[in-house]
Structures are given as structure tokens and as C-alpha cells.
Coordinates of C-alpha atoms in Angstrom, one line a residue:
M55 CA 0.0 0.0 -0.1
L56 CA 2.9 2.3 0.8
F57 CA 4.4 1.7 -2.6
N58 CA 1.0 2.6 -4.2
H59 CA 1.0 5.8 -2.3
K60 CA 4.5 6.6 -3.5
I61 CA 3.8 5.9 -7.1
T62 CA 0.8 8.2 -6.9
V63 CA 2.6 11.1 -5.3
Y64 CA 5.4 10.7 -7.9
A65 CA 2.8 10.8 -10.7
I66 CA 1.1 14.0 -9.3
I67 CA 4.5 15.7 -8.8
F68 CA 5.4 14.9 -12.4
L69 CA 2.1 16.3 -13.6
C70 CA 2.6 19.5 -11.7
H71 CA 6.1 19.7 -13.2
Q72 CA 4.5 19.2 -16.7
F73 CA 2.0 22.0 -15.9
L74 CA 4.7 24.4 -14.9
F75 CA 6.7 23.7 -18.0
S76 CA 3.7 23.7 -20.3
Q77 CA 3.6 27.3 -19.8
D78 CA 6.7 27.7 -22.1
K79 CA 6.1 29.7 -25.1
L80 CA 5.2 27.4 -28.0
I81 CA 7.7 27.7 -30.9
P82 CA 5.7 28.0 -34.0
K83 CA 6.1 25.9 -37.1
D84 CA 4.0 27.8 -39.6
S85 CA 1.8 30.8 -40.0
S86 CA -1.2 29.1 -38.6
T87 CA 0.6 28.5 -35.4
V88 CA 1.4 32.2 -35.0
L89 CA -2.3 32.9 -35.4
S90 CA -3.1 30.4 -32.7
G91 CA -0.9 32.3 -30.2
I92 CA -3.0 35.5 -30.4
V93 CA -5.3 35.3 -27.3
T94 CA -7.3 38.2 -26.0
P95 CA -8.4 37.9 -22.4
P96 CA -12.2 38.2 -21.9
K97 CA -13.9 40.6 -19.7
N98 CA -16.7 38.4 -18.4
K99 CA -15.6 36.9 -14.8
T100 CA -16.8 33.4 -15.7
A101 CA -15.0 33.4 -19.0
K102 CA -11.9 34.8 -17.2
F103 CA -11.9 31.8 -15.0
F104 CA -11.9 29.2 -17.9
H105 CA -9.5 31.4 -19.8
R106 CA -7.0 31.1 -17.0
L107 CA -7.7 27.4 -16.6
V108 CA -7.2 26.5 -20.1
F109 CA -5.0 29.2 -21.9
K110 CA -1.5 30.1 -21.5
P111 CA -0.8 33.4 -19.8
A112 CA 1.1 35.8 -22.0
K113 CA 4.6 36.5 -21.1
S114 CA 6.3 39.9 -21.2
Q115 CA 9.6 38.5 -22.2
K116 CA 10.0 38.7 -25.8
I117 CA 11.1 35.4 -27.8
K118 CA 13.0 35.7 -31.1
K119 CA 10.9 33.9 -33.7
K120 CA 11.9 32.7 -37.1
I121 CA 10.4 34.7 -39.9
I122 CA 8.0 32.5 -41.9
V123 CA 6.5 33.6 -45.2
P124 CA 2.9 32.7 -45.0
K125 CA 1.6 30.2 -47.5
H126 CA -1.9 31.7 -47.6
L127 CA -3.2 35.0 -48.6
K128 CA -4.8 37.3 -46.0
V129 CA -8.4 36.8 -47.3
E130 CA -10.2 36.0 -44.0
G131 CA -13.9 36.6 -44.3
K132 CA -14.1 36.8 -48.1
I133 CA -16.8 34.9 -49.8
I134 CA -15.6 31.5 -51.5
R135 CA -16.5 31.8 -55.2
N136 CA -15.1 28.5 -56.6
I137 CA -13.6 25.4 -55.3
I138 CA -11.2 23.9 -57.9
I139 CA -10.0 20.3 -56.9
T140 CA -7.2 18.6 -58.8
T141 CA -6.3 15.0 -58.0
L142 CA -2.9 13.5 -59.1
D143 CA -1.5 10.2 -59.7
P144 CA 1.1 9.0 -57.2
F145 CA 4.3 8.9 -59.4
G146 CA 6.0 11.9 -60.9
Y147 CA 3.6 14.7 -59.9
S148 CA 3.9 17.3 -57.1
D149 CA 1.1 18.8 -54.9
S150 CA 3.0 22.1 -54.9
D151 CA 4.7 22.3 -58.3
I152 CA 2.1 22.3 -61.1
D153 CA 4.9 22.0 -63.8
K154 CA 6.2 18.7 -62.5
I155 CA 5.1 15.7 -64.5
P156 CA 6.2 12.0 -64.9
K157 CA 9.4 11.9 -67.0
N158 CA 10.1 8.0 -67.3
W159 CA 8.5 4.9 -68.4
S160 CA 8.0 3.4 -64.9
E161 CA 6.3 6.2 -63.6
R162 CA 3.9 6.5 -66.4
T163 CA 3.2 2.7 -66.3
G164 CA 2.6 3.0 -62.5
N165 CA 0.1 5.8 -62.9
R166 CA -1.7 4.0 -65.7
A167 CA -2.4 1.0 -63.2
H168 CA -3.6 3.4 -60.6
L169 CA -7.3 4.6 -60.2
K170 CA -7.1 8.3 -59.4
S171 CA -9.2 9.5 -56.4
K172 CA -12.6 11.0 -57.4
K173 CA -13.1 14.6 -56.8
I174 CA -16.2 13.9 -54.8
A175 CA -14.1 12.0 -52.2
I176 CA -12.0 14.9 -51.7
R177 CA -14.9 17.5 -51.6
N178 CA -16.6 15.3 -49.0
L179 CA -13.5 15.9 -46.6
L180 CA -13.5 19.7 -46.8
L181 CA -14.8 21.9 -43.9
F182 CA -15.5 24.9 -46.2
S183 CA -17.9 25.0 -49.1
K184 CA -18.9 27.4 -52.0
N185 CA -20.5 30.7 -51.1
K186 CA -19.4 30.6 -47.5
R187 CA -17.0 32.8 -45.8
Y188 CA -13.3 32.0 -46.1
S189 CA -11.8 30.9 -42.8
L190 CA -8.0 30.0 -42.5
L191 CA -8.7 27.6 -39.6
E192 CA -11.2 25.6 -41.7
I193 CA -8.7 25.6 -44.5
K194 CA -5.9 24.2 -42.3
E195 CA -8.2 21.8 -40.6
S196 CA -9.2 20.5 -44.0
E197 CA -5.5 20.1 -45.1
R198 CA -4.9 18.0 -41.9
I199 CA -8.0 15.9 -42.4
L200 CA -6.9 15.2 -46.1
R201 CA -3.4 14.2 -45.0
A202 CA -4.7 11.8 -42.4
Q203 CA -6.4 9.8 -45.0
N204 CA -4.6 6.5 -46.1
F205 CA -5.0 7.0 -49.7
I206 CA -3.5 10.6 -49.8
N207 CA 0.3 11.3 -49.9
R208 CA 0.4 15.1 -49.9
V209 CA -2.2 18.0 -50.1
T210 CA -1.8 21.8 -50.8
I211 CA -4.6 24.2 -50.4
T212 CA -4.1 27.8 -52.0
E213 CA -6.3 30.6 -52.8
K214 CA -6.5 33.4 -55.4
L215 CA -8.6 36.7 -55.5
A216 CA -11.1 36.7 -58.1
A217 CA -9.8 40.3 -58.9
P218 CA -7.3 42.6 -57.2
K219 CA -9.8 44.3 -54.8
S220 CA -12.5 41.6 -54.9
D221 CA -14.6 40.5 -52.0
S222 CA -14.5 37.0 -53.2
V223 CA -11.8 34.4 -53.6
D224 CA -11.2 31.0 -55.3
V225 CA -9.7 28.0 -53.5
F226 CA -7.6 25.5 -55.0
V227 CA -7.2 22.1 -53.7
R228 CA -4.3 19.9 -55.1
V229 CA -4.1 16.4 -53.9
L230 CA -1.4 13.8 -54.6
D231 CA -2.5 10.2 -54.3
S232 CA -0.7 7.3 -52.6
W233 CA -0.4 3.9 -54.4
S234 CA -3.4 2.3 -52.8
S235 CA -3.4 -1.4 -53.6
I236 CA -1.2 -3.9 -51.5
P237 CA -1.4 -7.6 -52.3
K238 CA -0.8 -10.0 -49.6
F239 CA 0.9 -13.5 -50.1
N240 CA 2.3 -16.0 -47.5
I241 CA 3.5 -19.5 -48.1
S242 CA 4.7 -21.7 -45.2
N243 CA 5.0 -25.5 -44.3
S244 CA 1.6 -25.3 -42.6
K245 CA -0.7 -23.1 -44.6
T246 CA -1.0 -20.7 -47.6
G247 CA -2.4 -17.2 -47.7
L248 CA -3.5 -14.7 -50.3
G249 CA -5.2 -11.4 -49.9
L250 CA -5.6 -7.7 -50.9
K251 CA -5.6 -4.5 -49.1
E252 CA -7.2 -1.6 -51.1
R253 CA -7.2 1.8 -49.4
N254 CA -9.0 3.7 -52.3
F255 CA -11.5 1.4 -53.7
F256 CA -12.8 2.6 -57.1
G257 CA -11.2 6.1 -56.2
L258 CA -13.9 6.8 -53.5
G259 CA -11.6 6.6 -50.4
H260 CA -13.4 3.3 -49.4
Q261 CA -11.2 0.6 -48.0
L262 CA -11.3 -3.0 -48.6
D263 CA -9.3 -5.6 -46.7
Y264 CA -9.5 -9.3 -47.5
Y265 CA -7.2 -12.3 -46.6
Y266 CA -7.9 -16.0 -47.3
S267 CA -5.8 -18.9 -46.0
N268 CA -5.8 -22.6 -46.2
R269 CA -4.3 -25.1 -43.8
K270 CA -2.5 -27.8 -45.4
S271 CA -2.7 -30.6 -42.8
D272 CA -6.7 -30.8 -43.2
G273 CA -7.6 -28.4 -46.0
K274 CA -9.6 -26.1 -43.7
E275 CA -10.0 -22.6 -44.7
A276 CA -10.0 -19.1 -42.9
N277 CA -11.4 -15.9 -44.2
N278 CA -10.9 -12.2 -42.8
I279 CA -12.7 -9.3 -44.5
S280 CA -13.5 -5.7 -43.6
Y281 CA -14.9 -2.8 -45.6
L282 CA -14.7 0.8 -44.5
I283 CA -16.7 3.8 -45.8
P284 CA -14.8 6.7 -44.1
N285 CA -17.3 9.5 -44.9
I286 CA -21.0 9.7 -46.3
K287 CA -21.8 12.9 -48.2
N288 CA -19.5 15.3 -46.1
S289 CA -21.3 14.1 -42.8
F290 CA -18.0 12.5 -41.6
I291 CA -20.0 9.4 -40.5
R292 CA -17.8 6.4 -40.9
T293 CA -19.2 3.0 -41.4
E294 CA -17.2 -0.2 -41.1
V295 CA -18.2 -3.9 -41.4
K296 CA -16.0 -6.8 -40.2
Y297 CA -16.1 -10.5 -40.4
S298 CA -13.4 -13.1 -39.7
V299 CA -13.5 -16.8 -39.2
D300 CA -10.4 -19.0 -38.3
F301 CA -9.6 -22.7 -39.3
D302 CA -11.6 -24.0 -36.2
R303 CA -14.7 -21.9 -37.0
Y304 CA -14.4 -19.4 -34.2
Y305 CA -15.4 -16.0 -35.5
S306 CA -15.8 -12.3 -35.0
K307 CA -18.3 -10.0 -36.7
G308 CA -19.5 -6.6 -36.3
I309 CA -20.5 -3.3 -37.7
T310 CA -19.6 0.2 -36.5
I311 CA -21.4 3.5 -37.4
E312 CA -19.6 6.5 -35.9
R313 CA -19.2 10.2 -36.3
P314 CA -16.1 11.3 -34.1
F315 CA -15.0 14.6 -33.1
Y316 CA -13.0 14.7 -36.2
S317 CA -12.0 18.3 -35.7
P318 CA -11.9 20.8 -32.8
L319 CA -14.6 22.7 -34.7
T320 CA -16.9 19.6 -34.6
K321 CA -20.1 20.2 -32.6
W322 CA -21.6 16.8 -32.1
A323 CA -20.3 13.2 -32.3
A324 CA -22.2 9.9 -32.0
G325 CA -21.6 6.1 -32.4
I326 CA -23.1 2.8 -32.6
A327 CA -21.1 -0.6 -32.4
L328 CA -22.7 -4.1 -32.7
N329 CA -20.3 -7.0 -32.3
Q330 CA -20.3 -10.7 -31.7
N331 CA -17.4 -12.8 -30.9
Y332 CA -16.9 -16.6 -30.6
L333 CA -13.5 -17.6 -29.5
K334 CA -11.3 -20.1 -27.4
D335 CA -9.2 -18.7 -24.6
S336 CA -7.4 -20.0 -21.6
I337 CA -8.6 -19.7 -18.0
Q338 CA -7.1 -20.8 -14.7
D339 CA -9.0 -23.3 -12.5
V340 CA -8.7 -23.2 -8.5
E341 CA -5.4 -25.2 -8.8
E342 CA -4.0 -22.5 -11.2
N343 CA -3.9 -24.9 -14.1
Y344 CA -4.7 -23.5 -17.6
I345 CA -7.9 -24.8 -19.1
S346 CA -9.1 -24.1 -22.7
Q347 CA -12.6 -22.5 -22.6
N348 CA -15.0 -21.4 -25.3
F349 CA -16.4 -17.8 -25.0
K350 CA -19.3 -16.2 -26.9
Y351 CA -20.6 -12.9 -26.3
N352 CA -22.4 -9.8 -27.8
N353 CA -21.3 -6.4 -27.2
H354 CA -23.6 -3.4 -28.1
I355 CA -22.3 0.3 -27.6
F356 CA -24.2 3.4 -28.0
W357 CA -22.8 6.9 -27.4
A358 CA -23.4 10.6 -28.1
G359 CA -21.4 13.8 -27.2
R360 CA -21.8 17.5 -27.7
A361 CA -19.2 20.3 -27.9
F362 CA -19.9 23.8 -26.6
R363 CA -17.6 26.8 -27.1
I364 CA -16.6 28.3 -23.7
I365 CA -15.7 31.7 -24.9
K366 CA -17.1 33.4 -28.0
A367 CA -14.1 34.8 -29.6
D368 CA -12.4 34.6 -33.0
T369 CA -8.8 33.6 -32.0
I370 CA -7.8 30.1 -32.9
T371 CA -7.1 29.0 -29.5
E372 CA -10.5 29.8 -28.1
R373 CA -12.3 28.5 -31.3
T374 CA -10.6 25.0 -30.6
T375 CA -11.3 24.9 -26.9
N376 CA -14.7 23.2 -26.0
L377 CA -16.7 22.0 -23.1
I378 CA -17.7 18.4 -24.0
I379 CA -20.6 16.5 -22.5
A380 CA -21.0 13.0 -23.5
A381 CA -22.9 9.9 -22.6
C382 CA -22.3 6.1 -23.4
F383 CA -24.3 2.9 -22.7
S384 CA -22.8 -0.6 -23.4
N385 CA -24.4 -3.9 -23.0
L386 CA -22.0 -7.0 -22.8
N387 CA -24.1 -10.2 -22.9
Y388 CA -22.4 -13.7 -22.6
L389 CA -23.9 -16.5 -24.5
I390 CA -21.2 -19.0 -23.6
E391 CA -19.3 -18.4 -20.4
P392 CA -17.0 -20.5 -18.1
S393 CA -18.6 -22.6 -15.4
E394 CA -18.8 -21.6 -11.7
T395 CA -15.9 -24.0 -10.9
L396 CA -13.6 -22.0 -13.4
D397 CA -15.0 -18.6 -12.6
P398 CA -16.0 -18.6 -8.9
T399 CA -16.1 -14.7 -8.9
D400 CA -18.4 -14.5 -11.9
F401 CA -15.9 -12.1 -13.7
Y402 CA -17.1 -13.3 -17.1
D403 CA -20.8 -12.3 -16.4
S404 CA -23.1 -10.2 -18.6
E405 CA -23.0 -6.6 -17.7
K406 CA -24.6 -3.2 -18.6
L407 CA -22.6 -0.1 -18.1
L408 CA -23.9 3.5 -18.2
L409 CA -21.4 6.3 -18.2
T410 CA -21.5 10.1 -18.6
G411 CA -18.6 12.5 -19.1
I412 CA -17.9 16.2 -18.8
G413 CA -14.7 18.1 -19.5
I414 CA -12.8 20.8 -21.1
N415 CA -10.3 20.2 -23.8
T416 CA -8.3 22.3 -26.2
R417 CA -6.9 20.7 -29.3
Q418 CA -4.7 22.1 -32.1
F419 CA -2.3 20.7 -34.5
I420 CA 1.4 21.8 -35.2
E421 CA 2.9 20.9 -38.6
D422 CA 6.3 19.2 -38.2
R423 CA 8.5 16.6 -40.1
Y424 CA 10.9 13.7 -39.5
I425 CA 8.8 12.0 -36.6
F426 CA 7.1 8.9 -38.0
K427 CA 7.7 9.8 -41.7
N428 CA 10.7 10.8 -43.6
G429 CA 10.3 14.5 -44.6
Q430 CA 6.6 14.5 -45.1
T431 CA 4.2 17.0 -43.2
E432 CA 2.9 15.3 -40.0
D433 CA 0.3 16.9 -37.9
V434 CA 1.3 16.9 -34.2
P435 CA -1.7 17.1 -31.7
V436 CA -1.0 19.6 -28.9
G437 CA -3.6 20.5 -26.1
R438 CA -5.0 19.8 -22.6
I439 CA -7.8 17.7 -21.2
Y440 CA -9.5 18.1 -17.9
G441 CA -12.3 15.4 -17.7
I442 CA -14.5 13.6 -15.2
T443 CA -16.5 10.5 -15.9
G444 CA -19.2 9.0 -13.7
G445 CA -21.9 6.3 -14.0
Y446 CA -23.2 3.0 -12.9
R447 CA -22.5 -0.7 -13.8
Y448 CA -25.1 -3.5 -13.5
K449 CA -23.3 -6.9 -12.9
N450 CA -23.7 -10.0 -10.9
S451 CA -27.2 -8.7 -9.9
K452 CA -26.1 -5.5 -8.4
W453 CA -25.3 -1.9 -9.2
S454 CA -21.9 -0.3 -8.7
P455 CA -21.1 3.5 -9.1
Y456 CA -18.0 4.5 -11.1
L457 CA -16.1 7.6 -10.8
G458 CA -13.0 8.5 -12.8
A459 CA -10.9 11.6 -13.9
Q460 CA -8.4 12.4 -16.5
I461 CA -5.7 15.2 -17.0
S462 CA -3.7 15.5 -20.0
F463 CA -1.1 18.0 -21.3
G464 CA 0.9 18.0 -24.5
N465 CA 3.1 20.8 -26.2
Y466 CA 6.3 21.6 -27.9
H467 CA 9.1 23.1 -25.7
S468 CA 12.6 24.5 -26.4
W469 CA 13.9 21.0 -25.5
G470 CA 11.5 18.9 -27.4
F471 CA 7.9 17.7 -27.4
L472 CA 6.2 16.2 -24.4
S473 CA 2.8 14.8 -23.8
T474 CA 1.4 13.2 -20.6
N475 CA -1.8 11.5 -19.6
F476 CA -2.8 10.8 -16.1
E477 CA -6.1 8.8 -15.3
V478 CA -7.6 7.5 -12.1
G479 CA -10.9 5.5 -11.7
S480 CA -12.7 3.1 -9.6
F481 CA -16.0 1.2 -9.0
F482 CA -17.6 1.4 -5.5
K483 CA -19.3 -1.2 -3.4
Q484 CA -20.7 0.2 -0.1
A485 CA -18.3 3.1 -0.1
K486 CA -15.4 0.6 -0.7
K487 CA -13.3 0.9 -3.8
E488 CA -13.1 -2.1 -6.1
Q489 CA -11.4 -2.7 -9.5
S490 CA -9.7 0.7 -9.1
A491 CA -6.9 1.7 -11.5
I492 CA -4.3 4.5 -11.8
S493 CA -2.6 5.0 -15.1
F494 CA 0.2 7.5 -16.2
Q495 CA 1.9 7.7 -19.5
A496 CA 4.4 10.1 -21.1
N497 CA 5.5 10.5 -24.8
Y498 CA 8.7 12.5 -25.5
F499 CA 10.8 13.2 -28.5
T500 CA 13.8 15.5 -29.0
N501 CA 14.1 18.3 -31.5
I502 CA 15.8 17.2 -34.7
I503 CA 19.5 16.4 -34.2
E504 CA 21.6 16.8 -37.5
I505 CA 24.8 15.1 -38.2
G506 CA 26.0 15.9 -41.7
N507 CA 23.1 15.2 -44.1
W508 CA 21.5 12.6 -41.5
K509 CA 18.7 13.6 -39.1
F510 CA 18.0 11.9 -35.6
R511 CA 15.5 12.0 -33.0
Q512 CA 15.4 10.3 -29.6
F513 CA 11.9 8.8 -28.4
I514 CA 11.2 8.0 -24.7
K515 CA 7.9 6.5 -23.4
P516 CA 7.4 5.6 -19.8
Q517 CA 4.1 4.1 -18.6
I518 CA 2.7 2.8 -15.3
I519 CA -0.5 1.2 -14.4
I520 CA -1.6 0.3 -10.8
G521 CA -4.7 -1.9 -10.0
I522 CA -6.1 -1.8 -6.5
N523 CA -8.7 -4.5 -5.3
R524 CA -8.9 -6.1 -8.6
E525 CA -11.0 -9.3 -9.2
K526 CA -9.2 -12.7 -8.6
S527 CA -9.5 -13.6 -12.3
L528 CA -7.0 -13.9 -15.1
G529 CA -9.2 -11.7 -17.2
D530 CA -8.7 -8.8 -14.7
L531 CA -4.8 -8.9 -14.7
L532 CA -2.2 -7.0 -16.5
T533 CA 0.3 -8.4 -19.1
I534 CA 3.2 -7.1 -20.9
N535 CA 2.6 -9.1 -24.1
E536 CA 2.8 -7.5 -27.5
N537 CA 0.9 -4.2 -27.7
N538 CA 0.4 -4.2 -24.1
G539 CA 4.0 -4.2 -23.1
I540 CA 7.0 -5.5 -25.2
Q541 CA 6.6 -6.2 -28.9
G542 CA 7.4 -9.8 -29.5
F543 CA 7.1 -10.8 -26.0
N544 CA 4.3 -13.4 -25.3
S545 CA 4.2 -15.3 -22.0
P546 CA 1.5 -16.1 -19.4
V547 CA 2.9 -13.7 -16.7
Y548 CA 0.5 -11.5 -15.0
G549 CA 0.2 -8.9 -12.2
T550 CA -2.0 -5.8 -10.9
Q551 CA 0.9 -3.4 -11.4
K552 CA 2.9 -2.8 -14.5
L553 CA 5.8 -0.5 -15.4
I554 CA 7.1 0.0 -18.9
F555 CA 10.0 2.1 -20.3
T556 CA 10.8 2.3 -23.9
L557 CA 13.6 4.1 -25.7
Q558 CA 14.1 4.6 -29.4
T559 CA 16.9 6.2 -31.3
Q560 CA 15.6 6.9 -34.9
S561 CA 17.6 8.1 -37.8
Y562 CA 16.4 9.7 -41.1
S563 CA 18.1 8.8 -44.3
P564 CA 19.0 11.8 -46.7
K565 CA 18.8 9.6 -49.9
S566 CA 16.2 7.3 -51.4
I567 CA 16.3 4.3 -53.7
W568 CA 13.3 4.2 -56.1
G569 CA 11.3 6.1 -53.5
F570 CA 12.4 3.9 -50.6
R571 CA 14.4 5.3 -47.5
F572 CA 16.1 3.0 -45.2
N573 CA 16.2 4.7 -41.8
P574 CA 18.1 2.7 -39.1
Y575 CA 17.0 2.5 -35.4
F576 CA 17.8 1.2 -32.1
N577 CA 15.2 0.2 -29.6
Y578 CA 15.4 -0.8 -25.9
S579 CA 12.3 -1.7 -23.8
I580 CA 12.1 -3.0 -20.2
A581 CA 9.0 -4.0 -18.2
V582 CA 8.0 -5.5 -14.9
L583 CA 5.0 -6.8 -13.3
G584 CA 4.0 -6.8 -9.7
N585 CA 1.0 -7.3 -7.2
K586 CA 0.0 -6.3 -3.7
N587 CA 2.3 -9.0 -2.2
N588 CA 5.1 -8.6 -4.7
P589 CA 5.5 -4.9 -5.6
I590 CA 7.1 -3.9 -8.9
H591 CA 10.5 -2.9 -7.4
T592 CA 11.0 -6.3 -5.9
N593 CA 10.2 -8.4 -9.1
K594 CA 12.1 -9.5 -12.2
T595 CA 12.4 -7.3 -15.2
Y596 CA 11.9 -8.5 -18.8
S597 CA 13.7 -6.6 -21.6
K598 CA 14.2 -6.5 -25.4
I599 CA 16.9 -4.9 -27.5
G600 CA 16.2 -4.2 -31.1
I601 CA 18.0 -2.9 -34.2
G602 CA 16.8 -2.6 -37.7
A603 CA 15.6 -0.2 -40.4
I604 CA 12.4 1.4 -40.9
I605 CA 11.6 1.5 -44.6
N606 CA 9.6 4.5 -45.8
N607 CA 8.1 5.0 -49.3
D608 CA 6.8 8.4 -50.4
Y609 CA 4.4 6.9 -52.7
L610 CA 2.7 3.9 -51.2
V611 CA -0.3 3.8 -49.0
F612 CA 1.5 2.0 -46.0
S613 CA 3.7 4.6 -44.2
A614 CA 6.5 2.2 -43.3
F615 CA 7.6 -1.5 -43.0
Q616 CA 10.7 -2.8 -41.5
L617 CA 13.6 -5.2 -41.4
S618 CA 14.7 -5.8 -37.7
I619 CA 16.2 -8.3 -35.3
A620 CA 15.3 -8.2 -31.6
Y621 CA 17.1 -9.9 -28.6
Y622 CA 15.2 -11.1 -25.5
P623 CA 17.3 -12.1 -22.5
N624 CA 14.4 -14.2 -21.1
I625 CA 10.9 -15.0 -22.0
P626 CA 9.1 -17.3 -19.3
F627 CA 8.2 -20.7 -20.7
Q628 CA 10.1 -20.1 -24.1
G629 CA 13.7 -19.7 -22.9
D630 CA 16.7 -17.5 -22.6
N631 CA 18.7 -15.6 -25.0
I632 CA 16.0 -15.6 -27.8
F633 CA 16.4 -13.8 -31.1
K634 CA 13.3 -12.7 -33.2
T635 CA 13.1 -10.9 -36.6
N636 CA 10.6 -8.2 -37.5
A637 CA 9.4 -8.2 -33.9
F638 CA 8.7 -4.5 -33.6
E639 CA 6.8 -1.6 -35.2
T640 CA 7.2 2.0 -34.6
T641 CA 3.5 2.5 -33.9
D642 CA 4.2 2.2 -30.2
F643 CA 5.2 6.0 -30.3
G644 CA 1.9 7.2 -31.6
F645 CA 0.5 10.8 -30.9
Q646 CA -2.1 11.3 -28.2
N647 CA -4.9 13.1 -30.0
F648 CA -6.4 15.0 -27.0
E649 CA -9.8 14.1 -28.2
L650 CA -12.4 14.0 -25.4
A651 CA -15.3 11.9 -26.7
K652 CA -17.0 8.7 -25.7
P653 CA -16.8 8.2 -21.9
K654 CA -14.9 5.1 -20.8
T655 CA -13.4 3.4 -17.8
I656 CA -9.6 3.0 -17.5
S657 CA -8.1 0.4 -19.9
F658 CA -6.6 -2.3 -17.8
K659 CA -4.8 -4.9 -19.9

């Protein structure tokens, strides 16, 4: 218990440290960032309170800034007369240079085999429209949303006055496609597989992913298919249908219809998810032996949220700061569950969960390069979240209240980028905490370090999760397997406390070969599990050392793949001094998006 209190105190101290440092002046990356720093304090007392809570206080000390030539004209508020959309094949063209065209046979041949994006697919992703007033924030957000699509490589939006002193403006949207079709093929001694991943089906931006496999020993087949419609007529409602069945006829199927808070300017969001899963998993009996058990359950989720502007002002910071109110209802219904002998605590029992959330979030995006891509524009989320979640769960014939809170920060500083997320939550039974969790995570990367023509960054990611009064069930314990800890690590070791620390040194190659860039990296991960009787600091650590090359391609729909080798000193029940290839992907260091949306309990895996 003393250890838990220490960890909590350390996390709070770190949060306070981050809060103080988050007052540092943001170093702008482009003209839109300069605009976002202009904040006029409101006069209303209530508005002043929220302003002090969310926005950064202005400093009297002047900071030298790099002079940046604005990419956009100063036409704020003018009427948009026309929107001219140009879509380009992936090879030999440029989104910014209209004179650049394919010059060789391979580029022209590749373009002929590619189906170009339809203009309607691009128009449906724009936040501005014809005959409406021009807003630079909506232009920048539209660029970001377009860049986030898998089938788009680069995008440039420019404007031109209809006449020298005209009150109307023409907007030009120029989009460079990615190569979107990726075949999948696999042959081994045990099975054969064939599939296709298409990220721009018929040029509409729809995504089709299909994979078929055949097991040689008995001729049984497995299928996995999904189809995604990312947007329906500019509504930003995304619909995805999934179905997969394995060799032993275990399956997963579902449909999700959702409109997220896709932009800080979004006023409402909602979603429906209907899923059914039939699977086999291991569960421990009373003697702690692992027993294979069939599970089958339906999971239905319904949620909705509304965003309200806190302060009515035209500055970008205040336009992207909202009060979010949301509610969520989920119904988990087990059709096949373990017997009472295998599950004496009824952990695998049907449950209903009703949650509501309220919070304040501010969210902007800074354009940067050389983070997860090699030289392409990347949109880095910065912002803050203050959120509270409350509700009730009905399980095992009783209602249990839930209360949780979240505080998040993320920003650029003179010494690099840092984002942190702190969450605490618990169910209650007769005023006693049960299934409580404390979670803290930070993501840090340095500024670009240049050595000759090469560029480098250092990434650091610590994470700690502490469970208190968790259920005595394998399903309510933490692991450090794969995405939940160390990539490539898979072993039945569990705990109610988890500490993970990951380092990665990433390089960015100055040269490319046929569009491919080989970017060497070094990665080190260490993790430890603990529980109430055996705290983290007394237990054995598990680690991984990896080296390899992240291979980027400027034209393909997948951002990167890799060649790598990883060394594991020990994996329980597998052995010591284990080497694995292609065991790690850099998606571990993803951005925190600072989106406050569907209320949820703390993830405990």
C-alpha cells in the first residue's frame, strides 16, 4: 500500500512539473501557429476563470521567432466563389509544383495502373464550401483531415482573389494520391495465404481488406474481410463492417457506425457498435492450471457527445477549446461463459454500463516533419484535457457506481515535445473501492539532431498502471505481451501493477532508392509486473533490445515497413537468449490526440 501511495505522489509531482513547463512559449512551425498564439483575455468573470484554466498566460519576455513567409493569402472573411479540386496520380507529380510531370516509363506505367481519387471523395472531406466565408482555420483543418487519409500522400490548398480588390476568392485544392493497392501473399509449411488491401476502392476513399488462408494438414479454410466507408456525403459518418472466421470456425463479426469529433470545430459526435465474438481462450482453475474454454458474447455500444464553445471569440485557441458533454451505454451479454468452478467470482458475467462524462479540452495541430515519416508533413496534436467520468454498472445482480478523472497535457518546448496523460478511476461497493486503477503515460521526443545530411530523434515513452482491489480472475490482470508491453514478448505472466519504459533512437536517411528510404533505428524496452504482495520494485524485469531499419516510401499507402532483429534475454516458458526478426513496429510511439469523446473506464490490460 505504501508503494502505491509513493507512485501516486510521484505521478502527481510529475504532472505538476509538466503543468509548470507547459507554460513555456510554443515555438511556431508555420503561420497558422502564429495565429493560434493571439489570445485576447475576456472581460466576463466566468469566462476569465476558464481562460486562466485552459489558456497560457502571456509573457512579457520577448522570444525571437523565425520569420516565416505565410503560405496563404490574407483573405479571411471573403466569400468563396469557386473550389477547384485537382487529384494527381502518385508517381512523378507534385502537390505544390504544377509544372512537374512524370518523366520516365516506370512512373507513367505505375500511374496507368492506378485509379485516381474521385473529386467527390476529396470534396466530402472539406470543412469549407462554396458561397461561404473563407476561414483560415477551416482551410488548415481541411488540409490536416486530407493528410490523415490513407490514400492521400500530400495536399496543398491555396487561394486566389477573383480580382485585385474583389470580396470573393477562389480556393484550389491539389491532392497527390498514394499507391493504394497492396497484395498479400504467404506460403509456409503449414498454410498458404492470399489477400488484398485496397485503401482507395474505385477512387472513392473506401477501404477493402481481404485475406484468405488454407491449412495444408486438413484443408480447412479461414477468411478475414473488412470494408470501411470513411465518410458519407460530407457528414463525416464512418461505417465499417468486419467479419473473420478461423480454421476452427471461431469467428468475430460486427458493424460500427460512428461520427467522431474529427476536428476541434466539430459540434456533435455519436456512434453505434454491434459486435459478436466466438473464441477459445485459456482460463485458470482453482489449482492454477490453464484450461481451454469457449467464450461467446455480444457487445453493443451506443454513445453521443456535444461540444460547446466556452468563450465566444475569433482567436484560433479559443475556437478550438470546448466544453464536452457525452454519454455512453454498453451492453455485454455472454452467451457461452465459464462454469462456476472455473469462474467462482463471476468475472465473465453479462453486464450493463452507463457512463456520462464532462470535461474541457483544447486541441490544435502543429505541422512538423521527421517524426514517423521521412520529410513529409505530419500533424502533431497539442492541447489539454480536464475530464470527469461517472456512472453505474449492473453486474452480478447489483449496481456499482463508477467515478474517474483524466488530466492530459501536450506541447512543444525548447527542449522537445512532451505529452502526458494521467487517469484514475474506480468502481465502488458500499463506499469501498473495487477494481480501481491508476494510469500514467508520457511521450517525449527531442528536437531534430543533425549530423551531416542525416537527421536523428530520440523517443522516450514511460508508462505505469496500478490496480487496486482487482478481481481474482485471469481476465482482470495486466500483461506485458505484444501491444500491452513489449513487442514480440508473449508469455503467461500477470500482475496488478505494470511499469514499462521504452527508448528508441531513430535516424532519417537523406537519400532514397526508387522512392524507398532506409532509416536505421535502435530500440530498448524494459518492463516489470507486480502485485500487492510482490511490488514492482522487488520483481524480475523483462527486456528487449532491437536494431533494424524502418523503410519508408513516399508513394505507397502504407507509411512504413521494416527489417529488424530483436534480442530477448528471457521469455518465461520459451527460454533464454531468444532472437526474433521483424518483431517490432514504430506505432508504439503514436500521438495522443487530445480528443475528449466517448466516456470510458480506464483500460486495464
